[in-house]
Tab-separated table of C-alpha atoms and ligand atoms in Angstrom:
chain	number	residue	atom	x	y	z
V	1	MET	CA	95.591	102.672	76.669
V	2	SER	CA	94.535	106.319	77.555
V	3	VAL	CA	96.386	109.302	76.367
V	4	ALA	CA	97.011	110.388	79.954
V	5	GLY	CA	98.799	106.924	80.357
V	6	ASN	CA	101.502	107.741	77.800
V	7	ARG	CA	102.071	111.250	79.409
V	8	ARG	CA	103.052	110.089	82.825
V	9	ARG	CA	106.403	110.385	84.460
V	10	ILE	CA	107.012	107.603	86.941
V	11	GLY	CA	110.245	107.176	88.881
V	12	HIS	CA	111.579	103.933	90.765
V	13	LEU	CA	114.110	104.198	93.194
V	14	ASP	CA	116.063	100.914	94.282
V	15	MET	CA	118.822	100.911	97.013
V	16	ASP	CA	121.714	98.940	95.753
V	17	ALA	CA	122.515	95.653	97.583
V	18	PHE	CA	120.542	97.326	100.363
V	19	PHE	CA	121.030	95.058	103.665
V	20	ALA	CA	124.579	94.221	102.707
V	21	ALA	CA	125.451	97.985	102.067
V	22	VAL	CA	124.016	98.958	105.323
V	23	GLU	CA	126.120	96.479	107.071
V	24	GLN	CA	129.237	97.809	105.202
V	25	LEU	CA	128.398	101.292	106.198
V	26	ASP	CA	127.835	100.512	109.713
V	27	ARG	CA	130.995	98.228	109.804
V	28	PRO	CA	133.860	99.807	107.846
V	29	GLU	CA	136.125	96.674	108.218
V	30	LEU	CA	133.419	94.864	105.714
V	31	ARG	CA	133.703	97.375	103.007
V	32	GLY	CA	135.214	96.006	99.763
V	33	ARG	CA	134.737	92.614	101.229
V	34	PRO	CA	131.996	89.859	100.246
V	35	VAL	CA	129.141	90.327	102.657
V	36	ILE	CA	125.889	87.985	102.609
V	37	VAL	CA	122.860	88.837	104.718
V	38	GLY	CA	120.097	86.337	105.237
V	39	GLY	CA	118.904	83.358	107.449
V	40	LEU	CA	121.954	81.637	109.198
V	41	GLY	CA	119.914	78.656	110.437
V	42	PRO	CA	120.054	75.194	108.458
V	43	ARG	CA	117.205	76.304	106.104
V	44	GLY	CA	118.149	79.999	105.652
V	45	VAL	CA	118.227	81.775	102.370
V	46	VAL	CA	120.014	84.654	101.196
V	47	SER	CA	118.334	87.992	101.506
V	48	THR	CA	120.937	90.249	99.971
V	49	ALA	CA	124.468	89.600	98.738
V	50	SER	CA	127.047	92.479	98.318
V	51	TYR	CA	128.310	92.982	94.869
V	52	GLU	CA	131.696	91.537	96.002
V	53	ALA	CA	129.804	88.592	96.749
V	54	ARG	CA	127.764	88.500	93.723
V	55	GLU	CA	131.006	87.948	91.723
V	56	PHE	CA	131.187	84.467	93.252
V	57	GLY	CA	127.723	83.765	91.815
V	58	VAL	CA	125.986	84.370	95.089
V	59	GLY	CA	122.403	85.824	94.759
V	60	SER	CA	119.201	86.616	96.763
V	61	ALA	CA	116.856	83.561	97.450
V	62	MET	CA	119.705	81.209	97.261
V	63	PRO	CA	119.864	78.567	99.926
V	64	MET	CA	122.485	79.996	102.448
V	65	SER	CA	124.320	76.493	102.389
V	66	ARG	CA	125.103	77.041	98.594
V	67	ALA	CA	126.132	80.557	99.324
V	68	GLN	CA	128.674	79.185	101.845
V	69	ARG	CA	129.876	76.913	99.308
V	70	LEU	CA	130.455	79.496	96.726
V	71	CYS	CA	131.970	82.180	98.842
V	72	PRO	CA	133.101	80.712	102.132
V	73	GLN	CA	135.316	83.944	102.927
V	74	ALA	CA	132.310	86.177	102.877
V	75	ALA	CA	130.964	87.798	106.044
V	76	PHE	CA	127.562	85.842	106.859
V	77	LEU	CA	125.130	88.146	108.726
V	78	ALA	CA	121.653	87.986	110.175
V	79	PRO	CA	119.462	90.781	108.893
V	80	ARG	CA	118.995	93.959	111.300
V	81	PHE	CA	115.472	94.912	110.032
V	82	ARG	CA	114.905	97.819	112.569
V	83	ARG	CA	118.026	99.577	111.211
V	84	TYR	CA	117.252	98.971	107.579
V	85	LYS	CA	113.728	100.393	108.491
V	86	GLU	CA	115.286	103.433	109.899
V	87	ILE	CA	117.140	104.075	106.789
V	88	SER	CA	114.062	103.258	104.656
V	89	ASN	CA	112.201	105.927	106.361
V	90	VAL	CA	114.915	108.666	105.771
V	91	VAL	CA	114.556	107.563	102.035
V	92	ARG	CA	110.768	107.884	102.118
V	93	ARG	CA	110.913	111.310	103.811
V	94	ILE	CA	113.106	112.573	100.968
V	95	LEU	CA	110.644	111.287	98.342
V	96	LEU	CA	107.848	112.716	100.123
V	97	ASP	CA	109.371	116.143	100.023
V	98	ILE	CA	109.053	115.959	96.141
V	99	THR	CA	105.730	114.324	95.635
V	100	PRO	CA	102.967	113.140	97.659
V	101	ILE	CA	102.392	110.240	95.401
V	102	ILE	CA	105.109	107.530	96.412
V	103	GLU	CA	104.478	103.799	96.679
V	104	PRO	CA	106.948	101.914	98.890
V	105	VAL	CA	107.357	98.315	97.581
V	106	SER	CA	109.718	96.945	100.094
V	107	LEU	CA	112.303	98.519	102.466
V	108	ASP	CA	114.687	99.381	99.769
V	109	GLU	CA	112.375	100.232	96.863
V	110	ALA	CA	109.755	102.862	95.946
V	111	PHE	CA	107.671	104.195	93.034
V	112	PHE	CA	107.249	107.944	92.890
V	113	ASP	CA	104.856	109.642	90.483
V	114	LEU	CA	106.144	113.054	89.072
V	115	THR	CA	103.500	113.733	86.574
V	116	ALA	CA	101.751	116.213	88.540
V	117	CYS	CA	105.035	118.169	89.600
V	118	CYS	CA	106.944	118.257	86.168
V	119	GLU	CA	105.864	119.968	83.101
V	120	ASP	CA	108.051	117.830	80.935
V	121	ILE	CA	110.371	114.866	80.834
V	122	ALA	CA	113.685	117.157	81.131
V	123	THR	CA	112.404	118.424	84.309
V	124	ALA	CA	111.334	115.033	85.619
V	125	LEU	CA	114.958	113.810	84.688
V	126	ALA	CA	116.545	116.685	86.812
V	127	ILE	CA	114.173	116.012	89.830
V	128	ALA	CA	115.022	112.217	89.593
V	129	ALA	CA	118.732	113.088	89.549
V	130	GLU	CA	117.995	115.446	92.657
V	131	VAL	CA	116.275	112.708	94.414
V	132	LYS	CA	119.260	110.320	93.970
V	133	ARG	CA	121.890	112.810	95.131
V	134	ALA	CA	119.747	113.458	98.069
V	135	VAL	CA	119.285	109.929	99.109
V	136	GLU	CA	122.893	109.277	98.418
V	137	GLU	CA	124.130	112.284	100.504
V	138	THR	CA	121.835	111.728	103.253
V	139	THR	CA	122.123	107.843	103.731
V	140	ARG	CA	125.783	107.591	102.352
V	141	LEU	CA	124.347	104.600	100.451
V	142	ALA	CA	124.258	104.086	96.571
V	143	CYS	CA	120.910	103.775	94.797
V	144	SER	CA	119.709	103.398	91.328
V	145	VAL	CA	116.711	105.262	89.703
V	146	GLY	CA	114.710	104.879	86.628
V	147	LEU	CA	112.448	107.275	85.134
V	148	ALA	CA	109.827	106.283	82.350
V	149	GLY	CA	106.047	106.767	81.259
V	150	ASN	CA	104.849	103.756	83.524
V	151	ARG	CA	105.681	101.835	86.537
V	152	PHE	CA	106.762	98.705	84.739
V	153	LEU	CA	109.322	100.913	82.482
V	154	ALA	CA	110.497	102.911	85.596
V	155	LYS	CA	111.382	99.686	87.482
V	156	LEU	CA	113.116	98.033	84.471
V	157	ALA	CA	115.091	101.253	83.877
V	158	SER	CA	116.386	101.429	87.669
V	159	GLU	CA	117.409	97.760	86.982
V	160	LEU	CA	119.342	98.608	83.864
V	161	ALA	CA	120.959	101.533	85.627
V	162	LYS	CA	122.298	99.348	88.438
V	163	PRO	CA	124.567	99.742	90.380
V	164	GLY	CA	124.450	103.521	91.046
V	165	GLY	CA	122.999	104.855	87.896
V	166	LEU	CA	120.086	106.892	86.584
V	167	ARG	CA	118.312	106.077	83.575
V	168	LEU	CA	115.448	107.436	81.553
V	169	ILE	CA	113.535	105.416	79.150
V	170	ALA	CA	111.912	108.022	76.838
V	171	PRO	CA	108.899	107.172	74.661
V	172	GLU	CA	111.090	106.673	71.491
V	173	GLN	CA	113.497	104.493	73.224
V	174	VAL	CA	110.828	101.926	74.696
V	175	GLN	CA	110.709	99.431	71.952
V	176	ALA	CA	114.529	99.510	71.055
V	177	THR	CA	115.307	99.006	74.970
V	178	LEU	CA	112.908	96.149	75.486
V	179	ASP	CA	113.295	94.081	72.105
V	180	PRO	CA	116.603	92.670	72.835
V	181	LEU	CA	116.017	91.518	76.454
V	182	HIS	CA	115.254	88.170	77.329
V	183	VAL	CA	111.555	87.665	78.100
V	184	GLY	CA	112.465	86.743	81.804
V	185	ARG	CA	113.286	90.451	82.165
V	186	LEU	CA	109.719	91.311	81.846
V	187	GLN	CA	107.801	91.931	84.942
V	188	GLY	CA	105.334	89.069	85.436
V	189	VAL	CA	107.407	86.566	83.669
V	190	GLY	CA	108.754	84.140	86.077
V	191	PRO	CA	110.679	81.106	85.404
V	192	VAL	CA	107.638	78.952	84.621
V	193	THR	CA	106.203	81.445	82.003
V	194	ALA	CA	109.738	81.988	80.713
V	195	ARG	CA	110.228	78.150	80.186
V	196	ARG	CA	106.751	77.885	78.459
V	197	LEU	CA	107.548	81.012	76.280
V	198	GLN	CA	110.903	79.465	75.458
V	199	GLY	CA	108.983	76.044	74.473
V	200	MET	CA	106.969	78.343	71.887
V	201	GLY	CA	110.169	79.353	70.527
V	202	ILE	CA	109.938	82.780	72.119
V	203	VAL	CA	113.080	83.868	73.917
V	204	THR	CA	113.580	87.706	73.213
V	205	VAL	CA	110.904	90.461	73.854
V	206	ARG	CA	111.013	91.151	69.968
V	207	GLN	CA	109.759	87.660	69.336
V	208	LEU	CA	107.113	87.957	72.184
V	209	ARG	CA	105.942	91.143	70.536
V	210	SER	CA	105.650	89.521	67.229
V	211	THR	CA	103.517	86.690	68.580
V	212	ASP	CA	99.747	86.635	68.149
V	213	LEU	CA	97.574	87.919	71.041
V	214	ASP	CA	94.936	85.151	70.582
V	215	LEU	CA	97.636	82.454	70.801
V	216	LEU	CA	99.082	84.112	73.905
V	217	VAL	CA	95.552	84.239	75.466
V	218	ARG	CA	95.037	80.713	74.389
V	219	THR	CA	98.172	79.697	76.021
V	220	PHE	CA	98.372	81.602	79.217
V	221	GLY	CA	94.588	82.903	79.779
V	222	ALA	CA	94.397	86.413	80.689
V	223	HIS	CA	98.000	86.535	81.459
V	224	GLY	CA	98.567	86.395	77.915
V	225	ARG	CA	97.043	89.710	77.360
V	226	ILE	CA	99.360	91.227	79.903
V	227	LEU	CA	102.571	89.610	78.226
V	228	HIS	CA	101.294	91.096	75.042
V	229	ARG	CA	101.004	94.639	76.741
V	230	ARG	CA	104.575	94.362	78.500
V	231	ALA	CA	106.219	93.276	75.289
V	232	ARG	CA	105.165	96.772	74.019
V	233	GLY	CA	105.984	98.570	77.264
V	234	GLU	CA	102.523	99.287	78.119
V	235	ASP	CA	101.385	99.303	81.923
V	236	SER	CA	98.659	101.794	82.974
V	237	SER	CA	98.489	100.783	86.475
V	238	PRO	CA	99.018	103.703	88.815
V	239	VAL	CA	101.401	104.645	91.551
V	240	ALA	CA	99.164	103.652	94.621
V	241	CYS	CA	99.785	105.478	97.967
V	242	SER	CA	98.154	103.517	100.614
V	243	ARG	CA	96.504	104.721	103.408
V	244	GLN	CA	96.819	102.052	105.935
V	245	SER	CA	97.264	98.111	105.055
V	246	LEU	CA	100.136	97.688	102.214
V	247	SER	CA	98.485	94.322	101.517
V	248	VAL	CA	95.711	92.201	102.709
V	249	SER	CA	96.142	88.424	102.584
V	250	ARG	CA	94.697	85.138	104.000
V	251	GLU	CA	96.105	81.733	103.756
V	252	THR	CA	95.219	78.305	104.771
V	253	THR	CA	97.559	75.038	105.613
V	254	PHE	CA	95.863	71.907	104.965
V	255	PRO	CA	95.784	69.256	107.538
V	256	VAL	CA	96.757	66.816	104.684
V	257	ASP	CA	98.316	67.632	101.476
V	258	VAL	CA	95.533	68.369	98.757
V	259	THR	CA	95.986	66.992	95.349
V	260	ASP	CA	92.600	67.716	93.887
V	261	PRO	CA	92.635	70.906	91.578
V	262	ALA	CA	88.926	71.377	92.081
V	263	ARG	CA	89.532	71.615	95.890
V	264	TRP	CA	92.419	74.017	95.237
V	265	GLU	CA	90.065	76.442	93.392
V	266	THR	CA	87.360	75.998	95.985
V	267	VAL	CA	89.699	77.066	98.754
V	268	LEU	CA	91.140	79.802	96.622
V	269	ARG	CA	87.767	81.507	96.206
V	270	GLU	CA	86.945	81.137	99.835
V	271	LEU	CA	90.116	82.928	100.708
V	272	ALA	CA	89.567	85.524	97.950
V	273	ALA	CA	86.212	86.174	99.428
V	274	ASP	CA	87.904	86.780	102.843
V	275	VAL	CA	90.308	89.290	101.297
V	276	ALA	CA	87.600	90.923	99.545
V	277	ALA	CA	85.647	91.344	102.485
V	278	GLN	CA	88.402	93.210	104.263
V	279	LEU	CA	89.052	95.399	101.195
V	280	GLN	CA	85.400	96.433	101.148
V	281	ARG	CA	85.550	97.191	104.912
V	282	GLU	CA	88.783	99.350	104.588
V	283	LYS	CA	86.994	101.021	101.460
V	284	LEU	CA	90.220	99.910	99.332
V	285	VAL	CA	90.631	98.337	95.975
V	286	ALA	CA	93.666	96.219	94.849
V	287	HIS	CA	95.796	96.704	91.877
V	288	CYS	CA	97.994	93.469	92.373
V	289	VAL	CA	96.551	89.948	93.116
V	290	ARG	CA	98.932	87.353	94.550
V	291	VAL	CA	98.704	83.781	95.074
V	292	LYS	CA	100.969	81.671	97.090
V	293	ALA	CA	101.246	77.712	97.178
V	294	ARG	CA	103.409	75.743	99.218
V	295	PHE	CA	104.516	72.192	98.168
V	296	PRO	CA	104.955	69.002	100.336
V	297	ASP	CA	108.580	69.728	100.373
V	298	PHE	CA	108.011	73.248	101.722
V	299	ARG	CA	108.892	74.816	98.556
V	300	THR	CA	106.875	77.837	97.930
V	301	GLN	CA	105.772	79.608	94.886
V	302	THR	CA	104.153	82.985	94.715
V	303	ARG	CA	102.804	84.471	91.701
V	304	GLN	CA	101.074	88.022	90.996
V	305	THR	CA	99.510	90.013	88.344
V	306	THR	CA	98.644	93.557	87.950
V	307	VAL	CA	94.992	94.813	87.486
V	308	ALA	CA	94.547	98.198	85.793
V	309	THR	CA	90.999	98.539	87.400
V	310	GLY	CA	91.301	98.300	91.066
V	311	VAL	CA	89.474	95.130	92.305
V	312	ASP	CA	87.576	94.469	95.636
V	313	SER	CA	84.979	91.854	94.552
V	314	ALA	CA	85.095	88.434	95.599
V	315	ALA	CA	84.274	86.756	92.473
V	316	LEU	CA	87.013	88.825	90.323
V	317	LEU	CA	89.683	88.388	93.000
V	318	GLY	CA	88.762	84.508	93.078
V	319	SER	CA	88.856	84.230	89.164
V	320	ILE	CA	92.178	85.916	89.143
V	321	ALA	CA	93.649	83.700	91.888
V	322	VAL	CA	92.470	80.657	90.103
V	323	GLU	CA	93.990	81.727	86.793
V	324	LEU	CA	97.279	82.455	88.556
V	325	LEU	CA	97.229	78.943	89.901
V	326	ARG	CA	96.196	77.411	86.903
V	327	HIS	CA	98.673	79.031	84.329
V	328	ARG	CA	101.461	80.500	86.371
V	329	ILE	CA	102.262	77.793	89.097
V	330	GLU	CA	103.686	74.428	88.316
V	331	THR	CA	101.647	72.235	90.476
V	332	GLY	CA	102.208	68.975	89.006
V	333	ALA	CA	101.000	65.968	90.714
V	334	ARG	CA	102.633	66.709	94.106
V	335	GLY	CA	99.812	68.111	96.016
V	336	LEU	CA	99.791	71.350	97.947
V	337	ARG	CA	100.288	71.938	101.767
V	338	LEU	CA	99.309	75.682	101.650
V	339	LEU	CA	97.471	78.047	99.589
V	340	GLY	CA	97.224	81.695	100.027
V	341	VAL	CA	95.708	84.935	98.242
V	342	GLY	CA	96.813	88.330	98.670
V	343	ALA	CA	95.852	91.769	97.446
V	344	ALA	CA	98.405	94.326	97.159
V	345	ARG	CA	98.837	98.035	95.723
V	346	LEU	CA	95.884	99.114	97.476
V	347	VAL	CA	94.247	102.542	96.861
V	348	GLU	CA	91.178	104.171	98.295
V	349	SER	CA	87.956	103.123	96.592
V	350	ALA	CA	86.150	106.208	97.806
V	351	ALA	CA	86.132	108.124	94.724
V	352	ARG	CA	84.632	105.047	92.748
V	353	GLN	CA	80.751	104.878	92.044
V	354	LEU	CA	80.017	101.451	92.879
V	355	PRO	CA	76.839	99.844	91.811
V	356	LEU	CA	75.414	97.809	94.372
V	357	PHE	CA	75.200	94.012	94.380
V	358	ASP	CA	77.337	94.126	91.242
V	359	ASP	CA	79.882	91.340	91.731
V	360	THR	CA	80.303	89.901	88.179
V	361	PRO	CA	83.758	89.935	86.618
V	362	GLY	CA	82.772	91.275	83.212
V	363	ALA	CA	81.044	94.257	84.844
V	364	SER	CA	83.887	94.998	87.212
V	365	ARG	CA	86.286	95.181	84.293
V	366	ASP	CA	84.161	97.814	82.610
V	367	ARG	CA	83.905	100.307	85.435
D	1	MG	MG1	117.538	96.965	95.824
C-alpha cells in the first residue's frame, strides 16, 4: 500500500433512516411513530424503516408482508423519490462547498475526500463536524458522519456512529475497532461469505486477520485477498467523482432457466464485453464490478468487489464477474433466469496511459 494511502482523510455521510425521516419531517403527525417506506404491492419489500419501527425488528429489504406482521400499527407508505432526490441534492451542494471530490453512493449516502483541503486529522474532524451541522440544520434531518483514512473505514465509522453521531477512526484505533467486530460487518462480506468463514471457524475480524492469506485465496479466489486486506482496515480505492454515468450495466434474461455453469460464464463474459465497450467509449474506468443473478423463484443476489486499479478491459471485467459468480453467489443446482454485469465507481481514464491492444488481466493489474 502506498504511503499516500495511509495519509488520506476520507469522510462518509449517511442520512439516518432517510426515506422514513423525510416522511416524518413532512408529516409531523408521523413523528415518534413507526413509519415503514417501501413497495406496498403483494411482492413489496421495505426500503426504509424508521427507528421506531426497527424496535419491532423491521429492517430494510424485508418483505412488506413480514413487516406488516411484526409492526401492524406502523404507517406504511410508498416512497416519494422526487422529494428524496430534492433533499439529496441539497446535501450534495453542502458537500461540494467543502470539497469537489465527492462520490454520491445513493440518495442518502456520499463519500467526500478531505485530503487536499485539510492539513491534519484534527482539521478534517472539525470540517466533518461542520458538514454534519450544516446538513442537519439545512435539511432538519439527522445524519451520521464517519472519518478515516480510507473509504471502507469511513463507511464503517459512520455505521458505528449511527444514529446521529460523528466518529473518527484514527490510524492507531483501526485494529482495536475492527478486531471485535463480526466478519459480516466488513464491506464485501455478505451472508454467503460470512457463512463460509464461519464454517472455517472464523467469526470475528480478529480471527480473520490471523488467517493465512494463502488459505483465504485458496478458498475465496481473488476475493480472499480483499478479505485479508479488509481485516487489516486496508482499502486504497479512491473517492470517485463521476462525470456522467454513475454506473454502466448490462443484463440478460434467459428464455429458459439455464443450469450449465459454463454457459453462465460465457454469458457473463459477453455482458462484460458490452460494459467494457461502453466504458471505453465514455473514457471511464470502473473501481467496482458487480454481478447480479436471479433465480427461478425471482430471488436476486447481487455481489460486488472493489478494484484498486480502474478497469475497462473486457477480459478483466469478465474474469472478475466470473470470480464473483463462482465464489460469492450460492448458485446451487437451481439454475438461473437472469445474469447481469455492472461497473460502478467510475472515474475518467483520460489521465492514464493505455498501451494499445493490451487486454490481459495480468498486464491490467500492473498498470
Ligand atoms: Mg442512510
